Amino acid sequence: TDSTTPVTPAAFPPAFLWGAATSAYQIEGAVREDGRTPSIWDTFSHTPGKTAGGDTGDIAVDHYHRYRDDVALMAELGLGAYRFSIAWPRVQPTGRGPAVQRGLDFYRRLVDELLAHGIKPAATLYHWDLPQELEDAGGWPERDTAYRFAEYAQLVGEALGDRVEQWITLNEPWCSAFLGYASGVHAPGRTDPAASLRAAHHLNLAHGLGAKALRSVMPARNSIAISLNSAAVRPLSPDDPADLAAARKIDDLASGIFHGPILKGAYPESLLTATSSLTDWSCIQDGDLDLIHQPLDALGLNYYTPTLVSAADPDAEGPRADGHGASEHSPWPAADDVAFHQVPGERTEMGWSVDPTGLHELIMRYTRDAPGLPLYVTENGAAYDDKPGADGAVHDPERIAYLHGHLAAVRRAITDGADVRGYYLWSLLDNFEWAYGYEKRFGAIHVDYASQERTPKASALWYSRAAKSGALPGPEAI
Ligand code: GBH
């Protein structure tokens, strides 16, 4: 492949994909159109107190009606690829039964528009918008949800498998399981650690069954992957055995719980033992691990910031710098003995520290854990307080520096032997940032939420130069 072609240091392999990513609920709006019914995020965002300012995705950035303009912007910027997600409640409003063609038609139109502009579509089947009816039937802690997902995957694969080559089953199942069912800062907002562990297993099962269903209906050339937000976990004192044990525990709960079954066909023993006070894992049935351990064509990794931990002082209310958000409940089951710390250094608007070495570390780790599997950075980016200046332009030098640093880390990993085939900037547009509502802007393109006017930020122009030349301009280039 092209990734083995020798390249000059600033240049990327010629076939490297320069992309941007979004997700359905964060951008589409049109929540009641063409047969769509509520997902858990409609219910959650309409529940008082759950999102900043009571913000919802009802309108979002109206991408459902403006997708043509948005694709035109991507084309102007010279993007080679676009990662979007499909809203399950548009395709199967009750989470069961035949597909709603009007719902699928939106994605057919979107994909055709992308292809007409030479932009490669990458479709994520599940970016957190479970049909509410399936949550009412028990949600991810319930085994049946995995079978429902497989059925949905098959319907979408049948409809779009002829024109979309790159597929991602789930986005960040860690967030679905642990922010959704343990800390409750994401939909459906439950705070039941035992249920969150069952949810994680059923998400793994959904991935396996879904990958199998996609394969059964799609051309063999198509690629199937999953996007994980494996944490780059670091011990506060690398020489302290207790801190090392804390880091291993969090690594199991963040990464091993998905890598183990998906890539190796087994959960880490240390994870099963550490969580035994909460569950006997009887949710794992005979044959599940074989189903989960499906052959994959690629692996997606989403990275924003590293995670710094130590052993907790049992007498102290441990520092809650990371992992809890606005919740009293931890997203880390059976980890009361671990304390989370703020990584030193510069931070983004999210309060997340800027540390590209974590991305390099993660890529090299995947390279070891999944030898031979092509890798994609399926999300990376930063929120800053962007406002148009007097000249109407949006100057965001911090985002340019962030992107430059992280893309340089990707480039370094390629030099070090990693097979990274592409990078999707999070996000194409400012959008609904989940519990943070519209307060946090991750977009390369600014959106005025009153007028829906789009303005590419300076970082978009910088990224465009990178995409068009296949090499990194200096961070000062715009
Ligand atoms: C991604 O989630 C999402 O895929 C995307 O939809 C979202 O807009 C984007 O990132 C920006 O947030 O959760 O406190 O334990 C990233 C969610 C954020 C989860 C960092 C893990 C670590 C600290 N991740 N988080 S915490």
Short mmCIF file of N, CA, C and O in Angstrom, two decimals, residues 11 46 151 264 388 451:
data_model
loop_
_atom_site.label_atom_id
_atom_site.label_comp_id
_atom_site.label_asym_id
_atom_site.label_seq_id
_atom_site.Cartn_x
_atom_site.Cartn_y
_atom_site.Cartn_z
N ALA A 11 5.74 15.32 4.74
CA ALA A 11 4.72 14.78 3.84
C ALA A 11 4.13 13.50 4.40
O ALA A 11 4.80 12.73 5.08
N HIS A 46 -34.17 16.89 26.56
CA HIS A 46 -35.41 17.58 26.92
C HIS A 46 -35.75 17.42 28.39
O HIS A 46 -36.79 17.92 28.84
N GLU A 151 -29.85 -6.30 13.41
CA GLU A 151 -30.90 -6.20 12.40
C GLU A 151 -30.85 -4.83 11.70
O GLU A 151 -30.94 -4.73 10.47
N LYS A 264 -8.89 -9.96 20.70
CA LYS A 264 -8.25 -11.21 21.14
C LYS A 264 -9.24 -12.30 21.52
O LYS A 264 -8.84 -13.42 21.83
N PRO A 388 -16.27 35.32 15.60
CA PRO A 388 -15.81 36.09 14.44
C PRO A 388 -15.25 37.43 14.90
O PRO A 388 -15.80 38.06 15.80
N SER A 451 -28.34 32.46 12.72
CA SER A 451 -28.58 32.54 11.27
C SER A 451 -28.22 31.25 10.54
O SER A 451 -28.54 31.11 9.36
#
